[in-house]
Short mmCIF file of C-alpha atoms in Angstrom, two decimals:
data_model
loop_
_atom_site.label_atom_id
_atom_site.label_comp_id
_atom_site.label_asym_id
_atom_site.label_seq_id
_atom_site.Cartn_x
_atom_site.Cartn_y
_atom_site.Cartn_z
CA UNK Q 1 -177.85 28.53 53.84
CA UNK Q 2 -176.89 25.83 51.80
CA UNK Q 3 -173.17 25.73 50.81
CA UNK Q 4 -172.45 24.91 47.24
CA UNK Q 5 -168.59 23.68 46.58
CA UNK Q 6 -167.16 25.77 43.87
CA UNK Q 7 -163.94 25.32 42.53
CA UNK Q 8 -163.04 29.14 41.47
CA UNK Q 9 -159.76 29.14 40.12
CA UNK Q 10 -160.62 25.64 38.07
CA UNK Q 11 -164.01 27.17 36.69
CA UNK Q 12 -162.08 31.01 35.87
CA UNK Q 13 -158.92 29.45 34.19
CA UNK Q 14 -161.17 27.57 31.92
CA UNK Q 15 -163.33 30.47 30.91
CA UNK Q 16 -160.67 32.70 30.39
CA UNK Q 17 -158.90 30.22 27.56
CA UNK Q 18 -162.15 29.83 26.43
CA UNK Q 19 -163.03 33.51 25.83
CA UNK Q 20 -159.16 34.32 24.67
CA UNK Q 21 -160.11 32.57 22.01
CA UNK Q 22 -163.56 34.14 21.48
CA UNK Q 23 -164.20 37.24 19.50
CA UNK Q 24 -166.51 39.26 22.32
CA UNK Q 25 -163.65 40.09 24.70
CA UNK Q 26 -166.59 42.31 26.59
CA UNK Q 27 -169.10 39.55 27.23
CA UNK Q 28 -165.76 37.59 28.49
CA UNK Q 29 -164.95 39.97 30.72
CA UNK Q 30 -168.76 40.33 32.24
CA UNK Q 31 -168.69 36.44 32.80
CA UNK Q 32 -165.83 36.35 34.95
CA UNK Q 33 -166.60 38.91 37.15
CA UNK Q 34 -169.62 37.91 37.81
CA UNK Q 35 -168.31 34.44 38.81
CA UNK Q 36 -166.00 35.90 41.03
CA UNK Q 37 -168.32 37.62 42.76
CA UNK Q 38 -170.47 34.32 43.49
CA UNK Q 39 -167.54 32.56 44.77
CA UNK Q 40 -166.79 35.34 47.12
CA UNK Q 41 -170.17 35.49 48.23
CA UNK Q 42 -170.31 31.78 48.80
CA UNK Q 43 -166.76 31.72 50.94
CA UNK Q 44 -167.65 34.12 53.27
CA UNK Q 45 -171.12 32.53 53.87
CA UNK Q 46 -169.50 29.22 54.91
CA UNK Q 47 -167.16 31.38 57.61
CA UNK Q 48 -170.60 32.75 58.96
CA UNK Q 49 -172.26 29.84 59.44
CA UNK Q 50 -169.36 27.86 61.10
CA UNK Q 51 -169.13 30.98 63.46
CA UNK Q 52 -172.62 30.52 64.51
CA UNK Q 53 -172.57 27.02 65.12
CA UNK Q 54 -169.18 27.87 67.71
CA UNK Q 55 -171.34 30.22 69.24
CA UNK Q 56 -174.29 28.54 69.63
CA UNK Q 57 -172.00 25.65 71.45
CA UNK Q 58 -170.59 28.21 74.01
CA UNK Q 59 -173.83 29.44 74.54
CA UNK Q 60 -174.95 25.88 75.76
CA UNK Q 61 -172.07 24.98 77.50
CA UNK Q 62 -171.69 27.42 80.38
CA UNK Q 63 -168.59 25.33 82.13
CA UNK Q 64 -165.45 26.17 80.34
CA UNK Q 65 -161.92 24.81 80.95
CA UNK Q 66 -162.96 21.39 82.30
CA UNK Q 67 -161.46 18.95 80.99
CA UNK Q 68 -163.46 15.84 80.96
CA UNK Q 69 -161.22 12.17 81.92
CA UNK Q 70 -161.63 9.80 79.62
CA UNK Q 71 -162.10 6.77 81.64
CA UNK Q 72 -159.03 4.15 80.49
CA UNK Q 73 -159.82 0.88 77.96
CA UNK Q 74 -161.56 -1.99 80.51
CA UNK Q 75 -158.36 -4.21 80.82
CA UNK Q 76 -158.86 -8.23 80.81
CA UNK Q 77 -159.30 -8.97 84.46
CA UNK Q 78 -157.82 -12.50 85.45
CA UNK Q 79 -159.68 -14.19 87.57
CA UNK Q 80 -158.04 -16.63 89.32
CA UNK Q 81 -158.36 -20.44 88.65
CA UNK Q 82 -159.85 -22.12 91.31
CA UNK Q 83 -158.11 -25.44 92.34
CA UNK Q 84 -159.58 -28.37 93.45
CA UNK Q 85 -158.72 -29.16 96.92
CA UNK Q 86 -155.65 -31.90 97.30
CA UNK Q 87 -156.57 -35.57 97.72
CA UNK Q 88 -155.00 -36.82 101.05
CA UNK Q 89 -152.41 -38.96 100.45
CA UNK Q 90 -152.98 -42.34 101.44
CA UNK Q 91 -150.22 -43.47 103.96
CA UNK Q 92 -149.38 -47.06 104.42
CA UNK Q 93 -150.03 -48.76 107.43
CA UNK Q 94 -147.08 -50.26 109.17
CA UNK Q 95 -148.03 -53.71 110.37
CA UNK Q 96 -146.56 -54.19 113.79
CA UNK Q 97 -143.62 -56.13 113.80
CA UNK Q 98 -144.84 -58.60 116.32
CA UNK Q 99 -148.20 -60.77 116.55
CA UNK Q 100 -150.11 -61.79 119.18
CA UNK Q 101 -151.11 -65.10 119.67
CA UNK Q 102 -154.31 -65.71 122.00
CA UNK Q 103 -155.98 -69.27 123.12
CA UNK Q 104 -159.02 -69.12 125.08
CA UNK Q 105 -159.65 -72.35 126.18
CA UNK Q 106 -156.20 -72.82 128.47
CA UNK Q 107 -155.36 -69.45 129.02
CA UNK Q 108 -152.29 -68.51 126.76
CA UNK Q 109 -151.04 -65.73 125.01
CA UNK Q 110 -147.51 -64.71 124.13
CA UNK Q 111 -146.48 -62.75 121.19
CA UNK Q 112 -143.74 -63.59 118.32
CA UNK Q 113 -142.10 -62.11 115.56
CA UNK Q 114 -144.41 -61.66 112.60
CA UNK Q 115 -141.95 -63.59 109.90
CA UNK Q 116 -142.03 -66.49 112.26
CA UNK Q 117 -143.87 -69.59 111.27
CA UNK Q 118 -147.57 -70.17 113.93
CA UNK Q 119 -148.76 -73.69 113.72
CA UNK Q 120 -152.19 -74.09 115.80
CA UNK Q 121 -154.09 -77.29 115.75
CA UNK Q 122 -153.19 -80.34 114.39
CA UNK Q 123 -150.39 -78.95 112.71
CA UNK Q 124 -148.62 -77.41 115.77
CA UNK Q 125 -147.65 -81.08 116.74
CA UNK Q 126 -145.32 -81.33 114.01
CA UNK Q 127 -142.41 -79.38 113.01
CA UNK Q 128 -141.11 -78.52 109.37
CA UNK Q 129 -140.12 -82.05 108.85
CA UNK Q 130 -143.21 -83.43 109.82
CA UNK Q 131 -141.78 -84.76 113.09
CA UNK Q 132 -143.95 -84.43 116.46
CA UNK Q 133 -142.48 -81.76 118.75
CA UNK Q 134 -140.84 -83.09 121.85
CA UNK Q 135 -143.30 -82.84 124.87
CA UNK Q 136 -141.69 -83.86 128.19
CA UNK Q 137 -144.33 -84.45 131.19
CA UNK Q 138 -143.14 -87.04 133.53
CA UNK Q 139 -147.34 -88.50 132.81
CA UNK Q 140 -149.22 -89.19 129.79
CA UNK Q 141 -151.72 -86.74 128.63
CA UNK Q 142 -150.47 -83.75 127.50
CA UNK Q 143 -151.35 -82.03 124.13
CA UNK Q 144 -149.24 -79.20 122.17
CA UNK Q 145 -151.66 -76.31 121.40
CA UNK Q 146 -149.28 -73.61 119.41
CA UNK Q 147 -145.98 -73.67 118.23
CA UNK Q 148 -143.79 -70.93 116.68
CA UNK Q 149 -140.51 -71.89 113.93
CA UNK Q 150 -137.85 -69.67 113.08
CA UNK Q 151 -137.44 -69.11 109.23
CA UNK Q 152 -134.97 -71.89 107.80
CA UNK Q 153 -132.58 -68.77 106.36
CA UNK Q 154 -132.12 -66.67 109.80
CA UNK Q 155 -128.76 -68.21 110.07
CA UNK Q 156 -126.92 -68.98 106.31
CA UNK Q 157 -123.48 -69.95 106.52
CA UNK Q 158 -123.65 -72.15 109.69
CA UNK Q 159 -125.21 -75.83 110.98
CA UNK Q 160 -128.23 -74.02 111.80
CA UNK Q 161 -131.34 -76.01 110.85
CA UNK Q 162 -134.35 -75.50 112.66
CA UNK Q 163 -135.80 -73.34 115.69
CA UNK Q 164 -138.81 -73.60 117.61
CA UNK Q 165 -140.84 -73.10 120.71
CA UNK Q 166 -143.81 -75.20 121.40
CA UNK Q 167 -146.96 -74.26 123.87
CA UNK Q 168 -148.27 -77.74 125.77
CA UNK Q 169 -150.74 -78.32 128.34
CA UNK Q 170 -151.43 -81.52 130.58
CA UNK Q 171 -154.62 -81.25 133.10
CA UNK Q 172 -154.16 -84.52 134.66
CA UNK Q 173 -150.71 -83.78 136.58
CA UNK Q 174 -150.43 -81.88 139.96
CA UNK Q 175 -148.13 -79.17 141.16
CA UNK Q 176 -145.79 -81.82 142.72
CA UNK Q 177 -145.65 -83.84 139.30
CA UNK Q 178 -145.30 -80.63 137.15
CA UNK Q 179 -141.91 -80.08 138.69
CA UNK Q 180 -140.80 -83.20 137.04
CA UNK Q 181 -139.54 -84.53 133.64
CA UNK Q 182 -139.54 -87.08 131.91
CA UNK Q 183 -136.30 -86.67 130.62
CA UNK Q 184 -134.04 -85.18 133.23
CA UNK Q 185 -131.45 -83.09 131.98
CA UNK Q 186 -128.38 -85.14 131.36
CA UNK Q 187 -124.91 -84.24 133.56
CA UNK Q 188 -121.74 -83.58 131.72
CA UNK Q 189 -118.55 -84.92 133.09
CA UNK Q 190 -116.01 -83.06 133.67
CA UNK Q 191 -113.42 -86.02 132.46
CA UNK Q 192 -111.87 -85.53 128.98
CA UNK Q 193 -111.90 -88.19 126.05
CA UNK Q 194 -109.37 -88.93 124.00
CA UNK Q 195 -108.66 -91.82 121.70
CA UNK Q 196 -105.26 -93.60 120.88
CA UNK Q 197 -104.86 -91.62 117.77
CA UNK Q 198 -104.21 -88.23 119.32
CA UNK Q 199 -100.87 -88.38 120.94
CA UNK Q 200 -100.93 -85.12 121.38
CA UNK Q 201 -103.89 -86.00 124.38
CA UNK Q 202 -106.11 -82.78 123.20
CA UNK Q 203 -109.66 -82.56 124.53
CA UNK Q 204 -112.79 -83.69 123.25
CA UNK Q 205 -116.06 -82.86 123.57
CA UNK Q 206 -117.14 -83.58 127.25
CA UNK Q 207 -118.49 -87.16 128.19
CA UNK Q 208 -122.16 -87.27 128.84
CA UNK Q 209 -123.18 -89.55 131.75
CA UNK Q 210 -126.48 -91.02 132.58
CA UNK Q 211 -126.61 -89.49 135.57
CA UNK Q 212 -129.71 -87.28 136.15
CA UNK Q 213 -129.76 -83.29 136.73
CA UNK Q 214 -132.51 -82.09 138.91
CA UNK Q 215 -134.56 -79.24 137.55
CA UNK Q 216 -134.07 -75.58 138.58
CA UNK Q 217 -136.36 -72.98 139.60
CA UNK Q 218 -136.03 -69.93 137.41
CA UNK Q 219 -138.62 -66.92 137.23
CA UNK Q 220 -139.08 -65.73 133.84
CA UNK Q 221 -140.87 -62.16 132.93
CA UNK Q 222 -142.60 -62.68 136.88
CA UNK Q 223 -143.68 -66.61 135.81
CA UNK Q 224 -141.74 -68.93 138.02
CA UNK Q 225 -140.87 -72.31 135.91
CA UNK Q 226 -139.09 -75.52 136.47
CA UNK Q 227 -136.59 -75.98 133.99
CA UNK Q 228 -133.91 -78.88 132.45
CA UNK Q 229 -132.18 -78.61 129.46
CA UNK Q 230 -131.73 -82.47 127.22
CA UNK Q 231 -129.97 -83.01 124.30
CA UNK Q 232 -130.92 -86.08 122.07
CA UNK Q 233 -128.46 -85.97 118.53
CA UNK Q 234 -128.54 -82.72 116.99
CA UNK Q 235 -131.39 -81.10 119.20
CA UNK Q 236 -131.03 -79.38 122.13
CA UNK Q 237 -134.14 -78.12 124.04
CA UNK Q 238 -134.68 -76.25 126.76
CA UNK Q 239 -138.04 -77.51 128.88
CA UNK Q 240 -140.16 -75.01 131.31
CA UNK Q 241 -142.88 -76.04 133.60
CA UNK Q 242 -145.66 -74.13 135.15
CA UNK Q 243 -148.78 -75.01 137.14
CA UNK Q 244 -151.53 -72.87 136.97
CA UNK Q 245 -155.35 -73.12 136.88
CA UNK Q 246 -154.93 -76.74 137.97
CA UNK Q 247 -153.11 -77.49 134.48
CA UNK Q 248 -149.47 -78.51 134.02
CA UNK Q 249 -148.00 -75.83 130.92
CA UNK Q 250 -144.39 -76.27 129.46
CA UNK Q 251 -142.74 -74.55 126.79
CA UNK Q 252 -139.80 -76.35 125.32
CA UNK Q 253 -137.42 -74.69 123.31
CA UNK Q 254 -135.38 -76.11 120.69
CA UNK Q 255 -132.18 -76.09 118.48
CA UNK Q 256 -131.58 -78.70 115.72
CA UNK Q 257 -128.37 -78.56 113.78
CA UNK Q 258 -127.54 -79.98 110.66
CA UNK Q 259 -124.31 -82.37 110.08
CA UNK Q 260 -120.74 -80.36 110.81
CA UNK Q 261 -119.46 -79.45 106.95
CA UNK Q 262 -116.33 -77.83 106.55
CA UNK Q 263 -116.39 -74.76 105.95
CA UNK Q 264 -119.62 -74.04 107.64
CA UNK Q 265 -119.52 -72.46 110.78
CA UNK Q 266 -121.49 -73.76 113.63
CA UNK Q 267 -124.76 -71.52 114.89
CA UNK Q 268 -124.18 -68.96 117.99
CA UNK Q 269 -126.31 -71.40 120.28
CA UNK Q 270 -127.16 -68.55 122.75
CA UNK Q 271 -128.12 -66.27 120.39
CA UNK Q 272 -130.66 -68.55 118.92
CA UNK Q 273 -131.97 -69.29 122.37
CA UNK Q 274 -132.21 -65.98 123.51
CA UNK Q 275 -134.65 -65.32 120.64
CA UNK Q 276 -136.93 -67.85 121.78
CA UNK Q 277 -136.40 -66.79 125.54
CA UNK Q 278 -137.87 -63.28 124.47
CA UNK Q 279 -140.96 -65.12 123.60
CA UNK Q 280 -141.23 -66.51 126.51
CA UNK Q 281 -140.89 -63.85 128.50
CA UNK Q 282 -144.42 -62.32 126.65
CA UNK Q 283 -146.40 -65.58 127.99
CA UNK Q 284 -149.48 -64.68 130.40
CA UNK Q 285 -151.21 -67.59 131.52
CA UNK Q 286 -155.12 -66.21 132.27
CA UNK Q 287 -156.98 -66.92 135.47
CA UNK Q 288 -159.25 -70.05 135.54
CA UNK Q 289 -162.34 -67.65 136.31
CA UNK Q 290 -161.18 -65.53 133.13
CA UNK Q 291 -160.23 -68.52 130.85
CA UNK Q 292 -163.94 -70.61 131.72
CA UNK Q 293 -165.73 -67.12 129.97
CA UNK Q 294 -164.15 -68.33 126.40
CA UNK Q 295 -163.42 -71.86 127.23
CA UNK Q 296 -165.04 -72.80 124.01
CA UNK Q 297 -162.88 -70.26 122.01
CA UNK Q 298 -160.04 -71.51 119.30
CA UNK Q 299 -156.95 -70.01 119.93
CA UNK Q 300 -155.94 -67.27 117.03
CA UNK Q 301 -153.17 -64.54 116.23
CA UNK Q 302 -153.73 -60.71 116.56
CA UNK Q 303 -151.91 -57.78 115.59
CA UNK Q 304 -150.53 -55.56 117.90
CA UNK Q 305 -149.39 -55.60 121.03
CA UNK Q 306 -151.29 -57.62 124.13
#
C-alpha cells in the first residue's frame, strides 16, 4: 500500500479558519471529519506494513541472538625497510717497518730500517756527499754492491753527521788474505798529552801511535768475521771480513761527525753503532750452488721479513 504523507493537524487548522469564516457551518463540519478519518486510516496502515516487513525478517533469519564481529579497520602495516648490506671497511695496510734487501749475484741479503736511505749500483759507492765509501781489502779488486745511510736528522742537537753501512765483495783474495786490512786498526797509547799551557797537567785525548792492531775474530748473528776498527778525521768505521763462496765480503760501518760547536753535544757513539750492528746481524751470505741459480739477478729491496 502506498503511503501518502499527510500533515493532519496543518491541513485541519487551515480548514477550520477557513470554514469559521464561511456561512455553511454543516458542510464545514462534514469536511473535517472526513479528513480525519483519512489520516487515521493512513497512520495505522504505515504501522501494518512496517510490522510485516519485521516479521518477514524473523521469518528469514532463524539464528537469533548472534551477534555478528565486525572485523576491525585494516591498520597500515609497516613493512620494514630493507638495508643494504654494509660496505667493508677498507683497513690500511701497515707496511713493515723493516725492508729486505736481496742480491743474487754474490749472495747477500740483510734487512734495514725502512726510513733508511738504500743505494744499489753505481750510487752505493758514494755517500751523501758524493764521497766513495771506504773499502778496506788488503788487495785491489773489490767493488761495493749496497749501502744503507741513516737519515741526516736521527740525532739533532749533537756532532752527528752521517751514518752508514756499506756491503763489498772482492773475488780475487783468499781466506788467508781476507783476514787482513789494509788499514790496521790504529793502537791508542795509554800516555797522556798535555801542552805548556795547562798547568794544571789535565788529560787530553789519548795519543794515537802508528803502531798496528791485529784484527779480532768475532762471530756475529752465527757469521764469524775479522774485524779492526780505524779512525781517519771525523770518521770512525768499524771493518768486518768474511770468506765465503770463494769471495772476500766486508761490511764497514761508519760514523762521521761534524766540527765540535759549543753548545752542541757530541753523538752517543755506541748507540749509533749498535744500530748498524743490528743490521748486520740480519746478513745471510747464500751458498755458491744457491747464488749460481740467479747469478745474473740485480740485487733489489723487499718488504717483509727474510
Amino acid at each position: 500500500m502506498k503511503q501518502i504523507r499527510f500533515n493532519a493537524n496543518t491541513r485541519l487548522s487551515a480548514s477550520a479558519t477557513t470554514l469559521r469564516t464561511g456561512s455553511t457551518g454543516k458542510v464545514a463540519t462534514s469536511m473535517i471529519a472526513a479528513m480525519l478519518i483519512i489520516a487515521a486510516g493512513t497512520t495505522g496502515c504505515s504501522k501494518k506494513n512496517r510490522e510485516v516487513a519485521v516479521n518477514s525478517v524473523s521469518q528469514n533469519n532463524p539464528i537469533q541472538g548472534v551477534t555478528v564481529p565486525v572485523a576491525p579497520a585494516p591498520s597500515a602495516i609497516s613493512t620494514p625497510s630493507v638495508s643494504e648490506p654494509a660496505k667493508p671497511k677498507k683497513v690500511a695496510k701497515k707496511r713493515p717497518a723493516t725492508v729486505t734487501y736481496n742480491e743474487a749475484n754474490y749472495g747477500i741479503s740483510f734487512q734495514y730500517p725502512r726510513k733508511y736511505t738504500l743505494k744499489t749500483g753505481e750510487k752505493a759507492k758514494l755517500n751523501s756527499d758524493a764521497i766513495e765509501f771506504p773499502i778496506n781489502f788488503v788487495q785491489p779488486g773489490g767493488a761495493t754492491i749496497a749501502a744503507v745511510e741513516l737519515p741526516a736528522n736521527s740525532y739533532l742537537g749533537t756532532d752527528f753527521y752521517s751514518a752508514f753501512l756499506s756491503a763489498s765483495v772482492n773475488r780475487n783474495l783468499t781466506d788467508e788474505q781476507c783476514r787482513q786490512f789494509a788499514e790496521p786498526a790504529l793502537a791508542i797509547s795509554e800516555s797522556i798529552v798535555t801542552t805548556p799551557e795547562q798547568s794544571d797537567a789535565k788529560p787530553q785525548s789519548p795519543a794515537v801511535t802508528n803502531e798496528g792492531k791485529s784484527p779480532t775474530k768475532v762471530s756475529i748473528h752465527g757469521t764469524d768475521f775479522w774485524q779492526v776498527e780505524s779512525t781517519v778525521e771525523k770518521t770512525d768505521t768499524k771493518y768486518f771480513h768474511t770468506f765465503q763462496n770463494g769471495s772476500c765480503y766486508e761490511f764497514a760501518l761508519g760514523l762521521q761527525t761534524a766540527e765540535p760547536i759549543d753548545g752542541i753535544d757530541p753523538v752517543n757513539r755506541d748507540e749509533v753503532f749498535a744500530k748498524m750492528e743490528k743490521i748486520l746481524a740480519t746478513v745471510k751470505i747464500k751458498s755458491e750452488a744457491t747464488s749460481e741459480v740467479a747469478a745474473s739477478t740485480a740485487g733489489h729491496p723487499t718488504d717483509g721479513s727474510h
